[in-house]
Coordinates of C-alpha atoms in Angstrom, one line a residue:
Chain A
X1 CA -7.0 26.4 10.1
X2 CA -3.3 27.0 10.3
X3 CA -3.8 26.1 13.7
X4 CA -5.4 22.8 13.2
X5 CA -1.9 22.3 11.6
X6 CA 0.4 23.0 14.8
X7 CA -2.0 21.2 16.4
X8 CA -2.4 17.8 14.4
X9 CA 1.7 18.4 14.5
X10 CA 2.0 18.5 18.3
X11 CA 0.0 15.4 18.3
X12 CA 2.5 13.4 16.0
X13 CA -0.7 12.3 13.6
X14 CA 0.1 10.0 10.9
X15 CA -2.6 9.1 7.9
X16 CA -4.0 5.8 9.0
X17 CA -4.3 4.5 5.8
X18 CA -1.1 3.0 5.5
X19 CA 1.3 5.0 4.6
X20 CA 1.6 6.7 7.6
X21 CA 2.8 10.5 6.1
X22 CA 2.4 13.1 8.7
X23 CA -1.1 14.6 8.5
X24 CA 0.3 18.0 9.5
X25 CA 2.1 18.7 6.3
X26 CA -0.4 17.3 4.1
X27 CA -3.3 19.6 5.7
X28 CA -0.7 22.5 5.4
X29 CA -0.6 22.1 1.9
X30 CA -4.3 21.6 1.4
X31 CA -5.1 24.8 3.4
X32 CA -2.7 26.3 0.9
X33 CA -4.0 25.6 -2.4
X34 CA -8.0 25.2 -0.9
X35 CA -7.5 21.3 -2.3
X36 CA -10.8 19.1 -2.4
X37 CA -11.0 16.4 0.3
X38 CA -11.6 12.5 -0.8
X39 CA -12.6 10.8 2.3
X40 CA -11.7 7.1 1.6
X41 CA -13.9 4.6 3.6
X42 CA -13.1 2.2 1.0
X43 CA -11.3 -0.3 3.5
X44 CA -9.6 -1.3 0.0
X45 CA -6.8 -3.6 1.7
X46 CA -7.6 -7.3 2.0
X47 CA -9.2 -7.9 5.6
X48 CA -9.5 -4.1 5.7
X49 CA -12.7 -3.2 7.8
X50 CA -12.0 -0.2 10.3
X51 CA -13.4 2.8 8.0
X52 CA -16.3 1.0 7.5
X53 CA -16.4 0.6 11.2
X54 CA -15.8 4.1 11.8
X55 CA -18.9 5.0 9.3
X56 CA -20.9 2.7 11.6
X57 CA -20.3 3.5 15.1
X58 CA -18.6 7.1 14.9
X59 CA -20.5 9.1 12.2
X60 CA -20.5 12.3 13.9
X61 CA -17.0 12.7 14.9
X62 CA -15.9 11.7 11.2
X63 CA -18.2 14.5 10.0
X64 CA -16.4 16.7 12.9
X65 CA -13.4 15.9 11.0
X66 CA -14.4 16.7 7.9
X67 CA -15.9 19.7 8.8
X68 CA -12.0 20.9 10.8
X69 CA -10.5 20.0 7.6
X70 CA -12.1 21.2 4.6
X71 CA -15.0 23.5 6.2
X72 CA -18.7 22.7 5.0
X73 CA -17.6 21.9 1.4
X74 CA -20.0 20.7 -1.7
X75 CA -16.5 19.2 -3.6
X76 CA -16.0 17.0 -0.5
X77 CA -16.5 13.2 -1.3
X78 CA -16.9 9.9 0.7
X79 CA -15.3 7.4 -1.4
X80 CA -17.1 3.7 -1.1
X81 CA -17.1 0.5 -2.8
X82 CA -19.9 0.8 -4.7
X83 CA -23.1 -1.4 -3.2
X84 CA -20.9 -1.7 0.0
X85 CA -23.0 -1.6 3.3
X86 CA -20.5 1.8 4.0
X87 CA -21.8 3.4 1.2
X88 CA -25.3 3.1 1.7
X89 CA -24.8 4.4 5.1
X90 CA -23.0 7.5 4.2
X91 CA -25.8 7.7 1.0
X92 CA -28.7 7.6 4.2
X93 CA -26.7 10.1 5.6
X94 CA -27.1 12.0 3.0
X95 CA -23.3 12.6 2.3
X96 CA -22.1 12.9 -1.6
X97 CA -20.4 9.3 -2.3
X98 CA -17.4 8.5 -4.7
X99 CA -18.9 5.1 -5.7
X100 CA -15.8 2.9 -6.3
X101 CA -15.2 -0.1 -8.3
X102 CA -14.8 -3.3 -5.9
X103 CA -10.6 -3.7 -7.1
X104 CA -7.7 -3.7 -5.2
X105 CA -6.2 -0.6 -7.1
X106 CA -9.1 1.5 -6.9
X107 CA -9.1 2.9 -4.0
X108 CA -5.3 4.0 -4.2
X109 CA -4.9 7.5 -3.4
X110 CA -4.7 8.9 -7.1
X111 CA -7.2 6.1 -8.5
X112 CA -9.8 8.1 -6.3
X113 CA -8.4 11.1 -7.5
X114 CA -9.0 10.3 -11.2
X115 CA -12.1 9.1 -10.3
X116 CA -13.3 12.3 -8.6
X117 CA -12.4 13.9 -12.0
X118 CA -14.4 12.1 -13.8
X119 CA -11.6 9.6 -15.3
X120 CA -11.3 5.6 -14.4
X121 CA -10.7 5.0 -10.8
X122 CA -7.2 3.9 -11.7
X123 CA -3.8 5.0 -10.1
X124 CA -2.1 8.0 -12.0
X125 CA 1.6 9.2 -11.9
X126 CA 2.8 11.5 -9.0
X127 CA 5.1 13.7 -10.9
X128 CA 4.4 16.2 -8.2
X129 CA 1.4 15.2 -5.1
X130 CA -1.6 15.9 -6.2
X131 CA -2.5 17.9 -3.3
X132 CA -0.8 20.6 -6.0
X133 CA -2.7 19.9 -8.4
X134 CA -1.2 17.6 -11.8
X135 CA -2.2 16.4 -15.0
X136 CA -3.9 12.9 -15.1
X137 CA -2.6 10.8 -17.8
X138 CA -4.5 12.3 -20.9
X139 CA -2.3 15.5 -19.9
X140 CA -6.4 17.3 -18.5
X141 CA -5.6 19.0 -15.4
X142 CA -6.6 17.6 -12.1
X143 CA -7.5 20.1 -9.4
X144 CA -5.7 20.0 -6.1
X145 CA -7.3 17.1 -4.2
X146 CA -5.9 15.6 -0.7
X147 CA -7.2 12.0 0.2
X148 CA -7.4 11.5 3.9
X149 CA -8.2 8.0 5.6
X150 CA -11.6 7.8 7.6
X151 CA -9.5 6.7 10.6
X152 CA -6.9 10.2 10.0
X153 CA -10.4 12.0 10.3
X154 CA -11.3 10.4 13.3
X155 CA -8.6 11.4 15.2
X156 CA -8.4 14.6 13.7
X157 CA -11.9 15.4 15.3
X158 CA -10.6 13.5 18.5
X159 CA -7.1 15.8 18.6
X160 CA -9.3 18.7 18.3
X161 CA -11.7 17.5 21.3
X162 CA -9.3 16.3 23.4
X163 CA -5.9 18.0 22.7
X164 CA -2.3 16.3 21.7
X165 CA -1.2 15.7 25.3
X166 CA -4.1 13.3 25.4
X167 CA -3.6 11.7 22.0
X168 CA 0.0 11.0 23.4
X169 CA -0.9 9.6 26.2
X170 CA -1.3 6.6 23.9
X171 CA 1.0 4.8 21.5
X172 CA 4.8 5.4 21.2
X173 CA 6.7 8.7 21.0
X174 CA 7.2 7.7 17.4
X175 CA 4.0 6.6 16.6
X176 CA 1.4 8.2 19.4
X177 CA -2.1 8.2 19.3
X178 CA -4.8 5.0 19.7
X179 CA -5.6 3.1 16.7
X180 CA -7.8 1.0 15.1
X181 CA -6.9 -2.6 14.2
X182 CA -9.1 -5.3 11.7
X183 CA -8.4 -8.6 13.0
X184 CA -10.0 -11.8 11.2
X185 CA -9.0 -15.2 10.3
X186 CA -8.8 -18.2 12.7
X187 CA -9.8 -16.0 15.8
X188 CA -12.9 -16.4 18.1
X189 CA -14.0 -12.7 17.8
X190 CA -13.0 -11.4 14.7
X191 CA -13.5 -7.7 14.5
X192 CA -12.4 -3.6 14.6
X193 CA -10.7 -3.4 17.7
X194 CA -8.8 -0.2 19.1
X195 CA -5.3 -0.2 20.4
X196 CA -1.8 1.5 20.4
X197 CA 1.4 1.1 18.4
X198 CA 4.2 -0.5 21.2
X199 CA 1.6 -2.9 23.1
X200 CA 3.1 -7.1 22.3
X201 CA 1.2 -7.9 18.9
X202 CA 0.0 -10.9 21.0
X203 CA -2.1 -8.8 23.2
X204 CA -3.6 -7.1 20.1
X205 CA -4.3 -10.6 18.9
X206 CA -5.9 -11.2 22.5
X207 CA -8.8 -8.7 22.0
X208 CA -10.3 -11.1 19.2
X209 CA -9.5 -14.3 21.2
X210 CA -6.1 -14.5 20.7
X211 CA -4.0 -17.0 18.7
X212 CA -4.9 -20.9 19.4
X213 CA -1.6 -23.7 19.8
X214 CA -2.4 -24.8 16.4
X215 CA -1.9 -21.7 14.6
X216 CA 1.0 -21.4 12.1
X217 CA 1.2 -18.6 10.2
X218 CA -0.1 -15.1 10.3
X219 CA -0.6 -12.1 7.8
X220 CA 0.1 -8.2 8.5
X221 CA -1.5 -6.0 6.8
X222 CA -3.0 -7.9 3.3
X223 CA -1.3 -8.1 0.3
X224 CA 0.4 -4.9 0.6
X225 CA 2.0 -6.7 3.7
X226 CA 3.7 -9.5 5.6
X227 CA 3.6 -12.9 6.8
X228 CA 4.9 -14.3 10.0
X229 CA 4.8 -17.3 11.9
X230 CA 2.8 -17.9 15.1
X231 CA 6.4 -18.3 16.9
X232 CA 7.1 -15.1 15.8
X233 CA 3.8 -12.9 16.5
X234 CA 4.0 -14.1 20.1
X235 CA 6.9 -12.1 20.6
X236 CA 7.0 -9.1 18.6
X237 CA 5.8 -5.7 19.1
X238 CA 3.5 -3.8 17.2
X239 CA 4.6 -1.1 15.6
X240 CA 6.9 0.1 12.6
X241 CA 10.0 -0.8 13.9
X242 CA 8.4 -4.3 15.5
X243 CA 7.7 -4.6 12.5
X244 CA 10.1 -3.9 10.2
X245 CA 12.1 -6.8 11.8
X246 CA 10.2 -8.9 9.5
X247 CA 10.3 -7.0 6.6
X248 CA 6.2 -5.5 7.3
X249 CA 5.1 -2.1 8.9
X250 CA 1.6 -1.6 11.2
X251 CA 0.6 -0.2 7.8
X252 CA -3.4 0.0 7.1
X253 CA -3.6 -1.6 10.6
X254 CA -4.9 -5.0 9.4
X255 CA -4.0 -8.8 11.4
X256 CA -5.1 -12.5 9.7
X257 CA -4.7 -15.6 11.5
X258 CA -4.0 -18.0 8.8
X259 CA -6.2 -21.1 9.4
X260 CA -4.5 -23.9 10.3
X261 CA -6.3 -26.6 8.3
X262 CA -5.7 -24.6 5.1
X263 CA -2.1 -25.3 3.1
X264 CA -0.2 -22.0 3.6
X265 CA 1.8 -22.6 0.3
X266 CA -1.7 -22.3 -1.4
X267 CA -2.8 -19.3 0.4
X268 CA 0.6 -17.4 -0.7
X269 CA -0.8 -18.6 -4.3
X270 CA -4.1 -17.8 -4.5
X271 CA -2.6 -14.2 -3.2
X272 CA -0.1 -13.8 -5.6
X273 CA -2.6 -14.6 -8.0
X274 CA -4.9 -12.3 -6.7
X275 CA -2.4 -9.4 -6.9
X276 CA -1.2 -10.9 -10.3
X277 CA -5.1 -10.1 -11.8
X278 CA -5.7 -7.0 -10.0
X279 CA -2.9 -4.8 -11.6
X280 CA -4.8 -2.2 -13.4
X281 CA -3.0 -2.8 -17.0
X282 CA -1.5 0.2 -17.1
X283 CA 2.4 -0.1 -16.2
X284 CA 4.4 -2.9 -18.0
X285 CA 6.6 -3.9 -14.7
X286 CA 3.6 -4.3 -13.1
X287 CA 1.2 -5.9 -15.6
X288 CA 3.6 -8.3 -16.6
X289 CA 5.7 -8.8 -13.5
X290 CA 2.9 -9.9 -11.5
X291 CA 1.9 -12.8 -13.5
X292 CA 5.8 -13.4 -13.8
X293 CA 6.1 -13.4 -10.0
X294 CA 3.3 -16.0 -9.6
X295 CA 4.8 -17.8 -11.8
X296 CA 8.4 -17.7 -10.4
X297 CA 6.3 -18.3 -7.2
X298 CA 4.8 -21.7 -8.6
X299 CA 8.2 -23.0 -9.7
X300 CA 10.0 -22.6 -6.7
X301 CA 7.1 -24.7 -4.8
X302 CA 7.2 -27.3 -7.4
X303 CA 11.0 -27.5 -7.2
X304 CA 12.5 -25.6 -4.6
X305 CA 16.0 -24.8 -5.1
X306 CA 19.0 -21.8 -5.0
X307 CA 17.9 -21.0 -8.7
X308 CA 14.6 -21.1 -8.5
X309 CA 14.8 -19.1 -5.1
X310 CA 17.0 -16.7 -6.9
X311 CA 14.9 -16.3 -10.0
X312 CA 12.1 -15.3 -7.5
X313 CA 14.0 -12.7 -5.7
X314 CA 15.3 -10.9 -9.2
X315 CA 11.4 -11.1 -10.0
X316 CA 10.9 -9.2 -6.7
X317 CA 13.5 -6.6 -7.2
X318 CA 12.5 -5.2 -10.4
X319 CA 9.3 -5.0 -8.9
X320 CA 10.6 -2.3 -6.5
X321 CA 9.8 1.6 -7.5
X322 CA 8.3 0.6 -11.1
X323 CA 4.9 1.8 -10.9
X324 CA 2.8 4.8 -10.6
X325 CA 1.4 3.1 -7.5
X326 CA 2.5 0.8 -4.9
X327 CA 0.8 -1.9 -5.3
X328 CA 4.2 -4.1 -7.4
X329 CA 6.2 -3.7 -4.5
X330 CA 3.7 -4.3 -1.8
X331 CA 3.0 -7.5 -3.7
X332 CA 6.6 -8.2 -4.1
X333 CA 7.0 -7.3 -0.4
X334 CA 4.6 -10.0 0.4
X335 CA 6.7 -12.6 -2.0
X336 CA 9.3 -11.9 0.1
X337 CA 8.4 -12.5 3.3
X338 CA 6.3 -15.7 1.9
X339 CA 9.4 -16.7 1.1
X340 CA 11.2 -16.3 4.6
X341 CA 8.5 -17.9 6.2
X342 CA 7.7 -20.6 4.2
X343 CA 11.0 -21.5 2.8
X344 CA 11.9 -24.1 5.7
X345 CA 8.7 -26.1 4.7
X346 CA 8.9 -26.0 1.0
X347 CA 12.6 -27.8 0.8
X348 CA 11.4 -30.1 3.5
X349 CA 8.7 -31.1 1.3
X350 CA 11.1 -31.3 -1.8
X351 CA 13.5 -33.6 0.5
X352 CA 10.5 -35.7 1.6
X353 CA 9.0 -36.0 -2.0
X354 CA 12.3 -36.8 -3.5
X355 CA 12.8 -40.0 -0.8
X356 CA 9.7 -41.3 -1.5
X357 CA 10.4 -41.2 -4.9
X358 CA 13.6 -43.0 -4.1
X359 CA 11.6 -45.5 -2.4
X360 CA 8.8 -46.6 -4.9
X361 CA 12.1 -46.9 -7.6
X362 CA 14.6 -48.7 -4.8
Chain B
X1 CA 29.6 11.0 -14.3
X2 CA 28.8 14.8 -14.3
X3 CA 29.3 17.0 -11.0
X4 CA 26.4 17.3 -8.4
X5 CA 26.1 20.6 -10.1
X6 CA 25.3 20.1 -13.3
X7 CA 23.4 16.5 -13.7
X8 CA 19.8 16.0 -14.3
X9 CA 17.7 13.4 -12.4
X10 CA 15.4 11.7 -14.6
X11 CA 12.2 9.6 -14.0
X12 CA 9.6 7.2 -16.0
X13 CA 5.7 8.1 -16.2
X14 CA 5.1 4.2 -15.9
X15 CA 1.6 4.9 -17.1
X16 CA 2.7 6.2 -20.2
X17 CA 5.9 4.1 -20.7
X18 CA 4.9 1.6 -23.5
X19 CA 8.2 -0.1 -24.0
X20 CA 10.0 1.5 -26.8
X21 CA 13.3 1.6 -25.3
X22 CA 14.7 4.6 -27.0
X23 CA 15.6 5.9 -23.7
X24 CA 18.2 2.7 -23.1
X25 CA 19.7 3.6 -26.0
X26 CA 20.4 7.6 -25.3
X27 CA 21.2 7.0 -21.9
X28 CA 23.1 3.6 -21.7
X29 CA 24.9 4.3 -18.4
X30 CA 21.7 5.3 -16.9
X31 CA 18.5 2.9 -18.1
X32 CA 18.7 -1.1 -19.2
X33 CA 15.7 -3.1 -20.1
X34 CA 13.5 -6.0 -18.3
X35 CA 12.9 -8.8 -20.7
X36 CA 9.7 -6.9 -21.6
X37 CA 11.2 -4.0 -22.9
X38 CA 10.7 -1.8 -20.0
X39 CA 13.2 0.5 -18.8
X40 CA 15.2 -0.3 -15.8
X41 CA 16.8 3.0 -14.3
X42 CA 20.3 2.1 -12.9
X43 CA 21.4 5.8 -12.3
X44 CA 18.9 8.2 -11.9
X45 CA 21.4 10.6 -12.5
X46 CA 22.7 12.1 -16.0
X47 CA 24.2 14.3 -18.2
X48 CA 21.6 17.1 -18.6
X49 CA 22.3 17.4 -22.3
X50 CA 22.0 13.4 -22.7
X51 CA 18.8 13.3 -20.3
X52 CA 16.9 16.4 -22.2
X53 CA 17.8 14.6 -25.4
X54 CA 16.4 11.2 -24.3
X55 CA 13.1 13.0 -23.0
X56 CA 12.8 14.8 -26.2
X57 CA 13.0 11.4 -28.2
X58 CA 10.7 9.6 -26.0
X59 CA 8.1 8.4 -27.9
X60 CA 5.4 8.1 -25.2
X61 CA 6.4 11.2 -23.7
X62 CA 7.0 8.9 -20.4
X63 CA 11.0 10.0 -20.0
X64 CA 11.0 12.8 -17.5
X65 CA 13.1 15.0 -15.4
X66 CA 12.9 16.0 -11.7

């Protein structure tokens, strides 16, 4: 087992599900305290799909996986939306699903923790990574659990198969392996696709059909993510620091071509909004903030200005770092960048309005 | 501000955090409050006699050190 370590550690594997945390260290530590595995397949992320995908077309080597990291176990659990095609799958299997609640929070790492205890599938405070063992928030004691990504599992099995020379044969030195990559929106193909952090973001695109002349505007990774413009993605790389350079990460390894027809200004909005009613309730910055933000969000449309600009980004900063999970400041990540990309348009609009105004009164 | 030797580094449960703000008024150089009542932390770091007071009077038990 230790072994598996070394070797997960020579390959350079990062979880998949976003956070990118080195697998090695968090294996260590379950080896160490014979933590319970979650499996989450719940593709929780907007436009998530590739854990489904994997349930689908690579069963066996997730099982393989599974079976490397926490033996033949009976406390193992394959989190799934509940009534999600993935969970009836892994149920046909015959494989013990965590039936999750269809919200954004629930399948956060420590929601599915809770959850697996027998609490709400809500996210719970990290005083120390529950991988250790905690207390959930009635002060009952939580077990040590580690949550690993379908995708991490994957590879794990594939590492093991194939050894880390091979699984660095793809990728970056910084972020090596191949990975999986949901692309939907405006594209021909829409689908799970596999590719490698470094290649041109366009070329990832390419594998669904690639990006038409009209398209404007693109999202990175959901709501816990980014948007771009179409200028942009056809020059940028994709990985971390590709990027970082506007303000995103590859993340849960999700890409949306914004349709072109549809008013970005009201896609940002129905997000925000989105992000404003999934909050779980439980964290005042974040239970009030959110609705705050798509607030702030609303006014700056309607009347786009240095205040109301400024009133947005003091929203977005006491956002950062003020929750048990991270879902404030992935949805204040998202203001932000909304508000890079769509800032040029929204004053234009405000200049436009405010002639024609002068004109009907002139 | 106390030496790197002798400070405490404190935290908010923001599950449990209800908004008192008992812990902006022990720890004034450390913790405002949003408009909400919610505590801001400025400075993580504080007096360990200040901070270990300011847990102790939390009412939701949310003030903690690390």
């Amino acid at each position: 087992m230790t072994e598996l370590a070394q070797l997960l550690e020579d390959a350079g594997l990062t979880g998949r599900g976003g956070a990118a945390f080195p697998t090695a260290i968090k294996i260590r530590a379950a080896i160490e305290k014979r933590a319970r595995l979650i499996v989450n397949v719940c593709d929780g992320e907007l436009g998530a799909a590739k854990d489904g995908w994997i349930v689908e077309h690579h069963l066996d080597e997730l099982l393989d996986g599974v079976r490397l990291v926490a033996g033949i176990s009976p406390h193992t659990r394959f989190a799934a939306h509940r009534g999600s095609a993935t969970a009836a799958r892994l149920a046909a299997a015959g494989l013990p699903v965590l039936e999750t609640p269809d919200r954004y929070v629930s399948s956060e790492e420590t929601s599915l923790i809770s959850l697996a205890h027998g609490g709400q599938a809500r996210p719970m405070t990290k005083r120390t990574p529950f991988v250790y063992g905690g207390r959930d928030p009635q002060g009952r004691r939580v077990k040590p659990t580690v949550v690993l990504n379908a995708e991490t599992l994957w590879r794990i099995s594939q590492i093991n198969q194939h050894g880390a020379q091979w699984f660095r044969s793809f990728g970056t030195q910084a972020e090596p392996g191949p990975r999986l990559v949901a692309i939907g929106g405006y594209v021909a193909r829409p689908g799970v696709y596999e590719s490698a952090a470094g290649t041109p973001l366009a070329e990832v695109i390419a594998l669904a059909g690639g990006m038409t002349q009209d398209v404007r505007h693109l999202g990175i990774g959901g709501l816990g993510g980014i948007v771009m413009t179409a200028a942009e993605a056809r020059y940028a790389i994709w990985d971390t620091p590709g990027m970082k350079i506007y303000g995103g990460s590859i993340g849960p390894g999700i890409i949306t071509i914004w349709n072109p027809a549809e008013d970005p200004v009201d896609t940002v909005n129905r997000m925000l909004n989105y992000g404003a009613a999934e909050s779980a309730g439980q964290c005042g910055p974040c239970m009030f903030g959110l609705p705050a933000l798509a607030e702030d969000w609303r006014r700056y449309v309607d009347l786009p200005s240095g205040t109301s600009a400024r009133r947005l980004t003091d929203r977005v900063a006491l956002l950062n770092g003020r929750g048990a999970c991270a879902h404030p400041m992935g949805v204040a990540r998202f203001a932000t960048s909304a508000l890079r990309v769509l800032e040029p348009e929204l004053t234009g609009r405000a200049v436009g309005r405010r002639y024609l105004e002068g004109a009907t009164r002139g | 501000m106390a030496s790197s030797l002798d400070v405490a580094k404190i935290a908010v449960d923001r599950v449990r955090c209800t908004g008192h703000g008992i812990c902006a008024q022990t720890l004034p150089d450390s913790i405002t409050l949003d408009e909400w009542g919610y505590p801001i932390v400025t400075d993580d770091q504080a007096d360990p006699d200040e901070a270990k007071l300011a847990v102790k009077l939390c009412p939701a038990r949310a003030l903690y050190l690390r």
